[in-house]
Coordinates of N, CA and C in Angstrom, one line a residue:
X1 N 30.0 3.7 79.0 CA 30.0 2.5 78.1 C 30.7 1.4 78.8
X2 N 30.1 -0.3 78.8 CA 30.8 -1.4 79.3 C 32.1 -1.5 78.9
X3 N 32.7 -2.2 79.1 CA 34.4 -2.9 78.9 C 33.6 -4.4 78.2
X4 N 34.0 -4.0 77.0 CA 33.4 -5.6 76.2 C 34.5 -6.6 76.6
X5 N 34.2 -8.0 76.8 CA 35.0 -8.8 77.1 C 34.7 -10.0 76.3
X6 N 35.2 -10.3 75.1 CA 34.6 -11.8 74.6 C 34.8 -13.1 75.2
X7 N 34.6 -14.3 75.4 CA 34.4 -15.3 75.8 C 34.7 -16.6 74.8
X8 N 35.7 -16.9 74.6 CA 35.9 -18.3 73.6 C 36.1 -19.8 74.4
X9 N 34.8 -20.3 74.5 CA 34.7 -21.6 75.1 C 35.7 -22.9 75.0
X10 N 35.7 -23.8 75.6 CA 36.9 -25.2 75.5 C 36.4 -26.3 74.5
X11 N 36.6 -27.3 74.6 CA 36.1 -28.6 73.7 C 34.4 -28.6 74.2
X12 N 33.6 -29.0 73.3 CA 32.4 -29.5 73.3 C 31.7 -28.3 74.7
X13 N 32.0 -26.9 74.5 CA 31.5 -26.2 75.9 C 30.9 -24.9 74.5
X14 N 29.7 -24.7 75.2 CA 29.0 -23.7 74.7 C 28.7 -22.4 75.6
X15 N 28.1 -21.3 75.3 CA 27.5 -20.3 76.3 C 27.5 -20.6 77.8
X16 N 26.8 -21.7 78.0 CA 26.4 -22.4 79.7 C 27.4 -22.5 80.6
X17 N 28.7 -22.7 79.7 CA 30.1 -22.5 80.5 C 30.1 -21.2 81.5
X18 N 29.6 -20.3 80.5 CA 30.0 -19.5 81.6 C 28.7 -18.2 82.4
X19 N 27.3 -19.1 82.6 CA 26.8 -18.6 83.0 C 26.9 -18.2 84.5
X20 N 27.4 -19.1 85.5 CA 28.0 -18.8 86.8 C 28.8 -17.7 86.4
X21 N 29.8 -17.7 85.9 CA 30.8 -16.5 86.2 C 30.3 -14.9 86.0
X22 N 29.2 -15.4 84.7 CA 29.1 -14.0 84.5 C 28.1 -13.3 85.7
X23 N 27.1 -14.0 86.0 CA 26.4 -13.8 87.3 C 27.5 -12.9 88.3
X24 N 28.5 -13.7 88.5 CA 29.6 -13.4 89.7 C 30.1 -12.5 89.2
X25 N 30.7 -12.1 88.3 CA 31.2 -10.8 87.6 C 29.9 -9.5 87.8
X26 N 29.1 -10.2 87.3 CA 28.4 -8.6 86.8 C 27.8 -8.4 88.8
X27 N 27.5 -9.1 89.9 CA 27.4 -9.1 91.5 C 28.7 -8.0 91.7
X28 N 30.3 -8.4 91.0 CA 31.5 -7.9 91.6 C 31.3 -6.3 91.1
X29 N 31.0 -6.2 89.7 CA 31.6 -5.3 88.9 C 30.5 -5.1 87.7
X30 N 29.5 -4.0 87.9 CA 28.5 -3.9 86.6 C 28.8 -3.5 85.3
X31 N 30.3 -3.1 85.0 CA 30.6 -2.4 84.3 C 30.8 -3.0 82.9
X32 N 30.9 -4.3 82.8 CA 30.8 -5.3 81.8 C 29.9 -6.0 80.5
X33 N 30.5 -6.2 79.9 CA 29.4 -6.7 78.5 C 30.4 -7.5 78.1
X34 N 29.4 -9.1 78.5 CA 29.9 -9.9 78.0 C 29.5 -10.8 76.5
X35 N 30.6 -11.6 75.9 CA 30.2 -11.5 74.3 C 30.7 -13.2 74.4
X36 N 29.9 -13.7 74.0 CA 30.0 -15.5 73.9 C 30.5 -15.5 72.3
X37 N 31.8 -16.3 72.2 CA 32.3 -16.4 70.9 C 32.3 -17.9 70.4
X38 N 31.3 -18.4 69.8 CA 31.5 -20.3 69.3 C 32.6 -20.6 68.3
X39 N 33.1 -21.0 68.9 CA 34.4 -21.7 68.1 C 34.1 -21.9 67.2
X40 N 34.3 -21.1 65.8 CA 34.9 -21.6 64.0 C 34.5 -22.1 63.9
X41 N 33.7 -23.2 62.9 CA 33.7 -25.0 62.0 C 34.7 -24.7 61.6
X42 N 36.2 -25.0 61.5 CA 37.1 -24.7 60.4 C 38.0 -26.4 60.3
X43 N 38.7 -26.5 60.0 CA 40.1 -27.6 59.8 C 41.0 -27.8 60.5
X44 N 41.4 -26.6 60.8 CA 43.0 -26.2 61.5 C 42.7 -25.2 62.2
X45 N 43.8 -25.2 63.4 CA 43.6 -24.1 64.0 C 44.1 -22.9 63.6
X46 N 44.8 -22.3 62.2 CA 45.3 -21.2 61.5 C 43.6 -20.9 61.0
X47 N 43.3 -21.5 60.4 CA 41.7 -21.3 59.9 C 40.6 -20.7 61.1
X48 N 40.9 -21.2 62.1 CA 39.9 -20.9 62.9 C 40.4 -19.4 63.3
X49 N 41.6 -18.9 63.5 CA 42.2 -17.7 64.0 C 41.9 -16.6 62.9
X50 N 41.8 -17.3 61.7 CA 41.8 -16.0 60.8 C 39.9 -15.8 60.8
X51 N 39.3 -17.0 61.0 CA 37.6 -16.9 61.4 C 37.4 -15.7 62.4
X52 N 38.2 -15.8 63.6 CA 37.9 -15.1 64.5 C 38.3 -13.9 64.4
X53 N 39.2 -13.7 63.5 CA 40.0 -12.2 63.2 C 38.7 -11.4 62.6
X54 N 38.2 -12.4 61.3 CA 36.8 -11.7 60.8 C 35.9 -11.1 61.5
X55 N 35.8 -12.1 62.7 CA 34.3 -12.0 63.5 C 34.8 -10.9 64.7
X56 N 35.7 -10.4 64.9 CA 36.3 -9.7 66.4 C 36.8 -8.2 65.6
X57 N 36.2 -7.3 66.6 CA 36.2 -6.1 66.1 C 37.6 -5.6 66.0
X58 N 38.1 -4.8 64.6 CA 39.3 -4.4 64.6 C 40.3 -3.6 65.4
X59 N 39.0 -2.8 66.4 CA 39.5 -2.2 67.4 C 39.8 -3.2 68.7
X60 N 41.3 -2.8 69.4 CA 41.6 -3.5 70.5 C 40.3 -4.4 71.4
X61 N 41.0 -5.8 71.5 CA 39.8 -6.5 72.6 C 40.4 -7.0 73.9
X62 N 39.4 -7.0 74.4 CA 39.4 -7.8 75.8 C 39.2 -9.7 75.3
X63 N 39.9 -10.2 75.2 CA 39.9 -12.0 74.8 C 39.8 -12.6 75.9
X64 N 38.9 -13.7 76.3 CA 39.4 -14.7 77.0 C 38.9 -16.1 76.6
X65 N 39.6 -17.0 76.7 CA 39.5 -18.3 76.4 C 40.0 -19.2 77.6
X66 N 38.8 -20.2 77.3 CA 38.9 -21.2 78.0 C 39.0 -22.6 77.6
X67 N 40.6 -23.6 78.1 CA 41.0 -24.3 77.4 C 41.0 -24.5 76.4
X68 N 40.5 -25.4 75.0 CA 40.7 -25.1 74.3 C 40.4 -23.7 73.6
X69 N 39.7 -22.9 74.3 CA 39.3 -21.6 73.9 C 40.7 -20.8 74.3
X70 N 41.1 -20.7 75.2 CA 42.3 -20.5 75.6 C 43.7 -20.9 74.5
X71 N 43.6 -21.7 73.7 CA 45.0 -22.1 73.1 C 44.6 -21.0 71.9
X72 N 43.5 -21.1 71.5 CA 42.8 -20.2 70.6 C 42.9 -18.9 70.5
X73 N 42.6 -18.5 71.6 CA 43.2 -17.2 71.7 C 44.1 -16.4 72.2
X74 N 45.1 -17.4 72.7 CA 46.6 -17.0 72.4 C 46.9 -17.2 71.3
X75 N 46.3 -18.1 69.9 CA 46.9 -17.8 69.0 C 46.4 -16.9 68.3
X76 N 45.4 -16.4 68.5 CA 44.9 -15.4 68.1 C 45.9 -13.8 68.3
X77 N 45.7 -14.0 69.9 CA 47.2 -13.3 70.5 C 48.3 -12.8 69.4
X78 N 49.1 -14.1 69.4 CA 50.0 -14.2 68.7 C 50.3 -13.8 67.2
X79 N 49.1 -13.7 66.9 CA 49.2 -13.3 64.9 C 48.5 -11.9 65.1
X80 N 47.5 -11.7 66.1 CA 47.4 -9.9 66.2 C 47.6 -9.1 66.7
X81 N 48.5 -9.1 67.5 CA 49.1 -8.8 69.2 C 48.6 -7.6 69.1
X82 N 48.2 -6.3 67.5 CA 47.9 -4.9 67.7 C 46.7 -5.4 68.0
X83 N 45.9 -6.2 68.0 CA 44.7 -5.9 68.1 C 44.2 -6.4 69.5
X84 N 44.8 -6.9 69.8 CA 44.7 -7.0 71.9 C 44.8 -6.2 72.6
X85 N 43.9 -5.5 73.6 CA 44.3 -5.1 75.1 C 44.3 -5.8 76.0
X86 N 43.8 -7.0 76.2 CA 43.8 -8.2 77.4 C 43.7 -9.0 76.6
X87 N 44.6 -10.2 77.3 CA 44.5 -11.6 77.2 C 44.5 -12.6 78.2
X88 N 43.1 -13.4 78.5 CA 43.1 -13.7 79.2 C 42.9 -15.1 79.2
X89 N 43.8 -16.5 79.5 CA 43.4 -17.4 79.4 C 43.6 -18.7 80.4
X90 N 41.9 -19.1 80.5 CA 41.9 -20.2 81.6 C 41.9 -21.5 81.6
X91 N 42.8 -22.2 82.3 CA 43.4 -23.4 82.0 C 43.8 -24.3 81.2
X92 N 44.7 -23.8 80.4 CA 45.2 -23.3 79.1 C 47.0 -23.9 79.6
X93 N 48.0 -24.2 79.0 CA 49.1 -23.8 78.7 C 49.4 -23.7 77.3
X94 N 49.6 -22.3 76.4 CA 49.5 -22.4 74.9 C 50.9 -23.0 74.6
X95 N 50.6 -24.4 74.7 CA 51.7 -25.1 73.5 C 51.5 -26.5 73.3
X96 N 52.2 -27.5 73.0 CA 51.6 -28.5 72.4 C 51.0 -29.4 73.5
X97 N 49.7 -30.6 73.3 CA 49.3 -30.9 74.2 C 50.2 -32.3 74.3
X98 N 50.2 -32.0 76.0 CA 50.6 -33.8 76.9 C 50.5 -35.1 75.7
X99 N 51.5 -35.5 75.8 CA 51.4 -36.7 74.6 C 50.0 -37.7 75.5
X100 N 49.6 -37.6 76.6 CA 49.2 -38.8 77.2 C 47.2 -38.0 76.6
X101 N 47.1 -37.1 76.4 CA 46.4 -36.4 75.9 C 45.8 -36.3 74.5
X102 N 46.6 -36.1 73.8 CA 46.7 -36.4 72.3 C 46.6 -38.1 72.3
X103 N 47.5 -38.8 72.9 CA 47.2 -40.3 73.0 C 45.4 -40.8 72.9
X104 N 44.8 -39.8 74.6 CA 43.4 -39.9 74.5 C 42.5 -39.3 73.5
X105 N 42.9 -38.3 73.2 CA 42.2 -37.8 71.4 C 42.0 -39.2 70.7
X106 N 43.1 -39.5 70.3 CA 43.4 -40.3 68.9 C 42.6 -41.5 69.5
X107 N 42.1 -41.9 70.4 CA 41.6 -43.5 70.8 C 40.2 -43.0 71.1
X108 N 39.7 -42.2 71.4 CA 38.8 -41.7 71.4 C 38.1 -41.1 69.5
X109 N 38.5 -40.4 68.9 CA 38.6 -40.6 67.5 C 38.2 -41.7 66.7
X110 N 39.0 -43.0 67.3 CA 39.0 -44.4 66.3 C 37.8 -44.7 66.8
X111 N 37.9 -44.7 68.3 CA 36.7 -45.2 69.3 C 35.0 -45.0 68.5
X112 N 35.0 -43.4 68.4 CA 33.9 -43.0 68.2 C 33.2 -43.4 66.3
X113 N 33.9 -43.3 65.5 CA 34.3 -43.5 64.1 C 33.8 -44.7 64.0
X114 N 34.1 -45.7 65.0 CA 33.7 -46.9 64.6 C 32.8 -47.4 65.3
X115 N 32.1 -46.9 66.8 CA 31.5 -47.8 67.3 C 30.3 -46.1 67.8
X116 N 30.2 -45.0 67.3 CA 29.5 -44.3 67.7 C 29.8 -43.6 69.1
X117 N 28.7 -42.5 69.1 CA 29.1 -41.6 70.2 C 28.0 -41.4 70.7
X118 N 27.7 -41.8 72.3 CA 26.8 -41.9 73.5 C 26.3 -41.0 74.7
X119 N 27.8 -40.1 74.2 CA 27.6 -39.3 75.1 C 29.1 -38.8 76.2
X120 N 29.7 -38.2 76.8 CA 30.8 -38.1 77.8 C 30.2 -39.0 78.6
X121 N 31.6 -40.2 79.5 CA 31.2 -40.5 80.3 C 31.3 -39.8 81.7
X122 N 31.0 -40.4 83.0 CA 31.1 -39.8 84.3 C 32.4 -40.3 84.7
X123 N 33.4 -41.3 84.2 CA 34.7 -40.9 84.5 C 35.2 -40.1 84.1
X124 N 35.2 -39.9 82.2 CA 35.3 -38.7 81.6 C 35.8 -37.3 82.4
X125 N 34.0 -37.6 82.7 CA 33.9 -36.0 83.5 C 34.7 -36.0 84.7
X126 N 35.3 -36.9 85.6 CA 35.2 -37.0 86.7 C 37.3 -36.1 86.2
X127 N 37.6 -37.3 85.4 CA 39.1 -36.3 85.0 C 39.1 -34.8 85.3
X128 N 38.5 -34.1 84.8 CA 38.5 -32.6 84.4 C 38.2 -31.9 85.9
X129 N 37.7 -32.7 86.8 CA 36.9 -32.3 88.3 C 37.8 -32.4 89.3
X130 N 38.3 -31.5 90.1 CA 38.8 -32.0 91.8 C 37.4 -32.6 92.1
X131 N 38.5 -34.0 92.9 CA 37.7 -34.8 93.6 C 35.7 -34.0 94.3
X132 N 36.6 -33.2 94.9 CA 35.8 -32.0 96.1 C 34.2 -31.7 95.1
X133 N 34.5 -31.7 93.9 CA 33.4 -32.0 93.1 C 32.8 -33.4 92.1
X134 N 33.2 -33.8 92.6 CA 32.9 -35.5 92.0 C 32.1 -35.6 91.8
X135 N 31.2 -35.4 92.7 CA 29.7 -35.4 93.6 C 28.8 -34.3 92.9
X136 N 29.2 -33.7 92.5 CA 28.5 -31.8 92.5 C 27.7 -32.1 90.8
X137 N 26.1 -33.0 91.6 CA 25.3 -33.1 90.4 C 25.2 -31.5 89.0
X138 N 25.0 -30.7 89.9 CA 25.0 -29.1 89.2 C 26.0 -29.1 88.1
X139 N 27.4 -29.2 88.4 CA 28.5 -29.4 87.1 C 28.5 -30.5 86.4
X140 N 28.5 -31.5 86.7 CA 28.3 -32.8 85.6 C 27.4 -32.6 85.0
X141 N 26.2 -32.5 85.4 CA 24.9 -32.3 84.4 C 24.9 -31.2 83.6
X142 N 26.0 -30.0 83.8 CA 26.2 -29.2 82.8 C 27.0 -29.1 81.7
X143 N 27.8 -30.2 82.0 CA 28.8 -30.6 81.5 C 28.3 -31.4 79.9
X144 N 27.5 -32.5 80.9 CA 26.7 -33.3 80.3 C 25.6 -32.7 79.3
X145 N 25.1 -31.7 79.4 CA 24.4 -31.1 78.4 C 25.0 -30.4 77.6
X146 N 26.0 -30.0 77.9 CA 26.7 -28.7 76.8 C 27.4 -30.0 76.0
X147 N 27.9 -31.3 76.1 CA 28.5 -32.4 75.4 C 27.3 -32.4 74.6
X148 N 26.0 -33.0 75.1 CA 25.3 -33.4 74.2 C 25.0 -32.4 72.9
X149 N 24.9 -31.4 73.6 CA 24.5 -30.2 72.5 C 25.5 -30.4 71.1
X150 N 26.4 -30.5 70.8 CA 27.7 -30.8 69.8 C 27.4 -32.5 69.3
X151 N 27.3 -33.2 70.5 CA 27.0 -34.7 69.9 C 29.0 -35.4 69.3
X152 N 28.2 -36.3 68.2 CA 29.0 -36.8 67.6 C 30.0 -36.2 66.6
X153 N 28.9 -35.7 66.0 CA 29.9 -34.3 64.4 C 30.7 -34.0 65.2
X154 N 30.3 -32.9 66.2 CA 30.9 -31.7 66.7 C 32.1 -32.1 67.7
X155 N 32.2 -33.5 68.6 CA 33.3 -34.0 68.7 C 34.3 -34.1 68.0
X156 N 33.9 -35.2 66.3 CA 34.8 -35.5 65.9 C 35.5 -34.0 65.1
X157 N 34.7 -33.4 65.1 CA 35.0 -31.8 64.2 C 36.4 -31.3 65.1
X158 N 35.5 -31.0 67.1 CA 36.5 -30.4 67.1 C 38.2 -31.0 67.2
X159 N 37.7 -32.6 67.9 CA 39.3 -33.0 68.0 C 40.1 -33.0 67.2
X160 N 39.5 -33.3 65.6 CA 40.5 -33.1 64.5 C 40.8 -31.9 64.4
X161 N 40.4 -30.9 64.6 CA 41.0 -29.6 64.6 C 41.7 -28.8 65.4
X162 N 41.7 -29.4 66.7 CA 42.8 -28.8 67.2 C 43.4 -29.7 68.3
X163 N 44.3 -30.7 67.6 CA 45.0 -31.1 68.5 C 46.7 -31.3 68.1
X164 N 46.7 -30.9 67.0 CA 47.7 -30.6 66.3 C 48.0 -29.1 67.0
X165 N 48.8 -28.6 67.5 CA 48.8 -27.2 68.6 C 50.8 -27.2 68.0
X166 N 50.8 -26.0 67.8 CA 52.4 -25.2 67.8 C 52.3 -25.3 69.0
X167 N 53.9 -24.7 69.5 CA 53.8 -24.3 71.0 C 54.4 -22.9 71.1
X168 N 53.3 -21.7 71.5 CA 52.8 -20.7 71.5 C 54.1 -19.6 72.5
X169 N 54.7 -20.5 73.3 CA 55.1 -20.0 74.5 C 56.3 -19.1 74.4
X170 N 57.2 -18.9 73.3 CA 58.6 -18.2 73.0 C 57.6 -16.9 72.0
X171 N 56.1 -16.8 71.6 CA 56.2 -15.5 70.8 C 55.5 -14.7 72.2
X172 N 54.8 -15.6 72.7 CA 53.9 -14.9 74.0 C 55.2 -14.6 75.3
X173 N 56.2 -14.9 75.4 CA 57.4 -14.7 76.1 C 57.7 -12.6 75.3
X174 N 57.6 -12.5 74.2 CA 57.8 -11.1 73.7 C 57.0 -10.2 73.5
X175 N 55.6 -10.6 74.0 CA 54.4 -9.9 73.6 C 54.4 -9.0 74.7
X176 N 53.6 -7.6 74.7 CA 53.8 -6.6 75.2 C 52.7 -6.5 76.0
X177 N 51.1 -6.7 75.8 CA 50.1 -6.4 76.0 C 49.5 -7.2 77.4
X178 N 49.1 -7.0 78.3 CA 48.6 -7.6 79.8 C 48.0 -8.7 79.8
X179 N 48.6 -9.8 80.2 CA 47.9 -11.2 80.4 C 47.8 -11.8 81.3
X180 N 46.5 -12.4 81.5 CA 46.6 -13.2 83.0 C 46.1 -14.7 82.6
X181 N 46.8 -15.6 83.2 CA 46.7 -17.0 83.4 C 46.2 -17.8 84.5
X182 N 45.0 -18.6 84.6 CA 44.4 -18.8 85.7 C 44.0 -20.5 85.7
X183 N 44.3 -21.2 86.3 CA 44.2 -22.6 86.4 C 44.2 -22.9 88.2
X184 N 43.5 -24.5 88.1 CA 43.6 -25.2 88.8 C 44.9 -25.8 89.4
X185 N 45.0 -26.0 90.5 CA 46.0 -26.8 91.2 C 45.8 -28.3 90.9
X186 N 44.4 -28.8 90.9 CA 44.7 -30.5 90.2 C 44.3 -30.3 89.1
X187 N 44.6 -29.5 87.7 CA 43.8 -29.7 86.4 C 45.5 -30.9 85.6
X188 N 44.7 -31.6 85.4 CA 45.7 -32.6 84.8 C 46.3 -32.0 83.5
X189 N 45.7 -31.0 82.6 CA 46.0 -30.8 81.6 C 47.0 -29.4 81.9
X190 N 47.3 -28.8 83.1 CA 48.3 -27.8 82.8 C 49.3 -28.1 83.7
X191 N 50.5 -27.8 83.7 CA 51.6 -28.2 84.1 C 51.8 -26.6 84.6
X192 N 51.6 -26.1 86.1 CA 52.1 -24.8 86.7 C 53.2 -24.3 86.7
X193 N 54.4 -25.3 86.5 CA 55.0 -24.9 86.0 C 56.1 -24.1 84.5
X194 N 54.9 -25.0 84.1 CA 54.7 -23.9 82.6 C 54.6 -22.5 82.6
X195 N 53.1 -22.3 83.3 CA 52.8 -21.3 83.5 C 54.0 -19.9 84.2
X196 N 54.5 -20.3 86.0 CA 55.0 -20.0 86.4 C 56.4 -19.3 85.5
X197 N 56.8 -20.4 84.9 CA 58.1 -20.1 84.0 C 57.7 -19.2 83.1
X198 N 56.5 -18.8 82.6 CA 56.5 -17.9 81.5 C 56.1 -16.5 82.2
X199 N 55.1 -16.6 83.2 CA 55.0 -15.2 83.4 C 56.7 -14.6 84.4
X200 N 57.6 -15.3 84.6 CA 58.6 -15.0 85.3 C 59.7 -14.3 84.4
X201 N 59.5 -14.9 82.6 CA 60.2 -13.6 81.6 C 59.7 -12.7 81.3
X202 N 58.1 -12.0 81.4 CA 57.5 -11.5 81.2 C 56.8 -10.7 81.7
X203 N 57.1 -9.4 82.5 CA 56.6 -8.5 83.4 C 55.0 -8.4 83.4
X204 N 54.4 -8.3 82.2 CA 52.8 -8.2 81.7 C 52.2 -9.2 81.6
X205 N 52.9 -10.4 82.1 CA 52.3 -11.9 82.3 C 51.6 -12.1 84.1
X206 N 50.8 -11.7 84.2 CA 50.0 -12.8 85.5 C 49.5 -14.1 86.0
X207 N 49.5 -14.5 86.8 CA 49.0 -16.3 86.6 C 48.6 -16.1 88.4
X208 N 48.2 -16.8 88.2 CA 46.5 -16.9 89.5 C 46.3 -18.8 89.6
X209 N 46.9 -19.6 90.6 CA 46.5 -20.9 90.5 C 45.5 -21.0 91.8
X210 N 44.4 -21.4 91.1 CA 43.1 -21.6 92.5 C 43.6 -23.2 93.0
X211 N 43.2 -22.9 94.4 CA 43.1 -24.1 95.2 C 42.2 -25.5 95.3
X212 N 42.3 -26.8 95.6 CA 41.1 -27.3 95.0 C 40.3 -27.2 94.1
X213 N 41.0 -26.9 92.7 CA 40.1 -27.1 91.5 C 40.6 -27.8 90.2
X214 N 39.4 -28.4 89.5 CA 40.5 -29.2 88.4 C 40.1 -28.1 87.4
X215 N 40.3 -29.0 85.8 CA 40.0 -28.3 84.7 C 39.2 -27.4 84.4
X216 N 37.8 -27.4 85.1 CA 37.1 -26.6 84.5 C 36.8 -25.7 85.6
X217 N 37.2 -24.6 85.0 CA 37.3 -23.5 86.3 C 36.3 -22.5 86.1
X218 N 35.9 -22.5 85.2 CA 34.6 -21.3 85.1 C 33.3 -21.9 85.6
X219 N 33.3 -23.3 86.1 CA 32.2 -24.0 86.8 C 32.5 -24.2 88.2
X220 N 33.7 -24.5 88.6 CA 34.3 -25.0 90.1 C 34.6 -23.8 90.8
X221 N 34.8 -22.9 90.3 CA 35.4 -21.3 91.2 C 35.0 -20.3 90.8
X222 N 33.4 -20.3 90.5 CA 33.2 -19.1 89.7 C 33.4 -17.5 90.4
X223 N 33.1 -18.1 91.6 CA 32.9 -16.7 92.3 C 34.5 -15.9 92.4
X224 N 35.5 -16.9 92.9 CA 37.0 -16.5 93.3 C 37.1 -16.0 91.8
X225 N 37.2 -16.8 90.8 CA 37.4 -16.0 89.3 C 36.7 -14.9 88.8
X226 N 35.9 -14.4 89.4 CA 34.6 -13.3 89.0 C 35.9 -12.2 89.6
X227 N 35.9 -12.5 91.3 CA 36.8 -11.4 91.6 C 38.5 -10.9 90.9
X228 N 38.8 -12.1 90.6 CA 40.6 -12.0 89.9 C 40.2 -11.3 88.6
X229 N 39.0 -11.6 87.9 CA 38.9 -11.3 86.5 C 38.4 -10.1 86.3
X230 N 37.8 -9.4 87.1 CA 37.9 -8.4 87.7 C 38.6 -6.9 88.1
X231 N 39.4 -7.6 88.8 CA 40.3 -6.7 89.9 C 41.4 -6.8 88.3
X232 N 41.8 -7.7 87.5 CA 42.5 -7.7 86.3 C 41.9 -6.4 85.1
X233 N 41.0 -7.0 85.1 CA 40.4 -5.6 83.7 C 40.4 -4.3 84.4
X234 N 39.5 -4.4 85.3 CA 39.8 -3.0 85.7 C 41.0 -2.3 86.0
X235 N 42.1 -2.9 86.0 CA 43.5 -2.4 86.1 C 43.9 -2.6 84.6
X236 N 43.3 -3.0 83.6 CA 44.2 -2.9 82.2 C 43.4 -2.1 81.6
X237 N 41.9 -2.0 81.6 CA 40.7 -1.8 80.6 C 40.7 -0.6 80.1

C-alpha cells in the first residue's frame, strides 16, 4: 500500500503547483499517493481548519502545505496533533505575517475593490522568484495561469481570509510528531531564522534551506525537494 501524502497549496495556487515535484518524487520513490487538497471557501482561518478536519481522514496523515498552505496546516497541526504523522511545511514561517506583507495585502485589497483585477503582475511574480529564475518563461507562465484560474473572487476570498494569522510557533515548539521545514535562501517572506530557532527547541523539528531559490519552491527546486521529501517520509512513514 502507498504512504498517502496530502498536498495544501499557497495563495491563488492550484494542483499545477505541484506537478514537477510529484513527477520527481514518484522518479525518487514509487511508493507514494499523492492527494491535492483545495483550500476551504471559508472566512477565517479557524473555519478553514475545522473544513479540513472534515475532509482529512481521521486516521493519522502525512500533511504538507505550501505557504499559505503551509500556515494551514500547521494550524491544522496544532488543534489535531493526534491526528498527524508528518508535517511538512514549505516556505512557511507559522506565525503572523511581515507587517510589510499584510501592508501589501491591504493595498492590494482596496486596489482591486475599486479599480478591478487583471491579473498578477510580472513584478509581482518576479518578488516570489530568485533572480536565477526571472527569466524562466516555464514558472511565470505557471504561475500566471494558476492566478488566473481563481481571478478576482478568489483573490479577494483568499486575502481576507487569511491574513489575520496567530503565531503558531510556542504550540508547535511542544508538539511531538516529525516535522520538516523547507524554504528558500532569498524567499522574502520567511525569516531562517525563525525557522532555525524553532527547530533548535525541538528535537522532531527539521528544516532544509535550498540555495538560490525564492518563494516558490515546489517550482524552483523540484527535483532537490523530491529527494529531501523523500529521504523525510520514508524515515517517519
Amino acid at each position: 500500500m502507498k504512504t498517502k501524502v496530502y498536498f495544501l497549496p499557497g495563495t491563488m495556487c492550484d494542483s499545477r503547483l505541484w506537478l514537477e515535484l510529484w513527477a520527481e518524487l514518484t522518479k525518487v520513490d514509487n511508493s507514494f499517493e499523492f492527494i491535492h487538497l483545495s483550500i476551504p471557501v471559508q472566512k477565517t482561518i479557524d473555519e478553514i481548519v475545522l473544513a479540513l478536519a472534515e475532509q482529512l481522514p481521521e486516521d493519522k496523515v502525512n500533511l504538507l502545505g505550501f505557504s499559505q498552505g503551509g500556515y494551514l496546516a500547521s494550524a491544522f497541526a496544532c488543534q489535531y496533533p493526534e491526528r498527524m504523522s508528518t508535517l511538512i511545511n514549505l516556505s512557511n514561517a507559522p506565525n503572523t505575517l511581515p507587517e510589510t506583507e499584510v501592508a501589501t495585502r491591504d493595498k492590494i485589497i482596496l486596489w482591486v475593490e475599486a479599480q478591478g483585477y487583471s491579473g498578477i503582475t510580472l513584478a509581482r511574480i518576479k518578488t516570489f522568484l530568485d533572480v536565477s529564475n526571472h527569466s524562466n518563461i516555464q514558472i511565470i507562465e505557471r504561475i500566471k495561469q494558476m492566478d488566473s484560474h481563481f481571478g478576482q473572487s478568489g483573490l479577494l476570498q483568499q486575502l481576507k481570509s487569511t491574513t489575520v494569522r496567530k503565531n503558531l510557533l510556542p504550540q508547535l515548539e511542544e508538539t511531538e510528531f516529525p516535522m520538516l521545514f523547507c524554504y528558500g535562501d532569498k524567499d522574502l517572506l520567511v525569516k531562517s531564522e525563525t525557522i532555525k530557532k524553532l527547530s533548535s527547541v525541538n528535537s522532531v523539528i527539521r528544516h532544509y534551506q535550498f540555495s538560490n531559490c525564492g518563494h516558490m519552491l515546489p517550482l524552483e527546486q523540484p527535483q532537490l525537494l523530491a529527494q529531501i521529501l523523500s529521504n523525510f517520509l520514508t524515515q517517519h512513514s
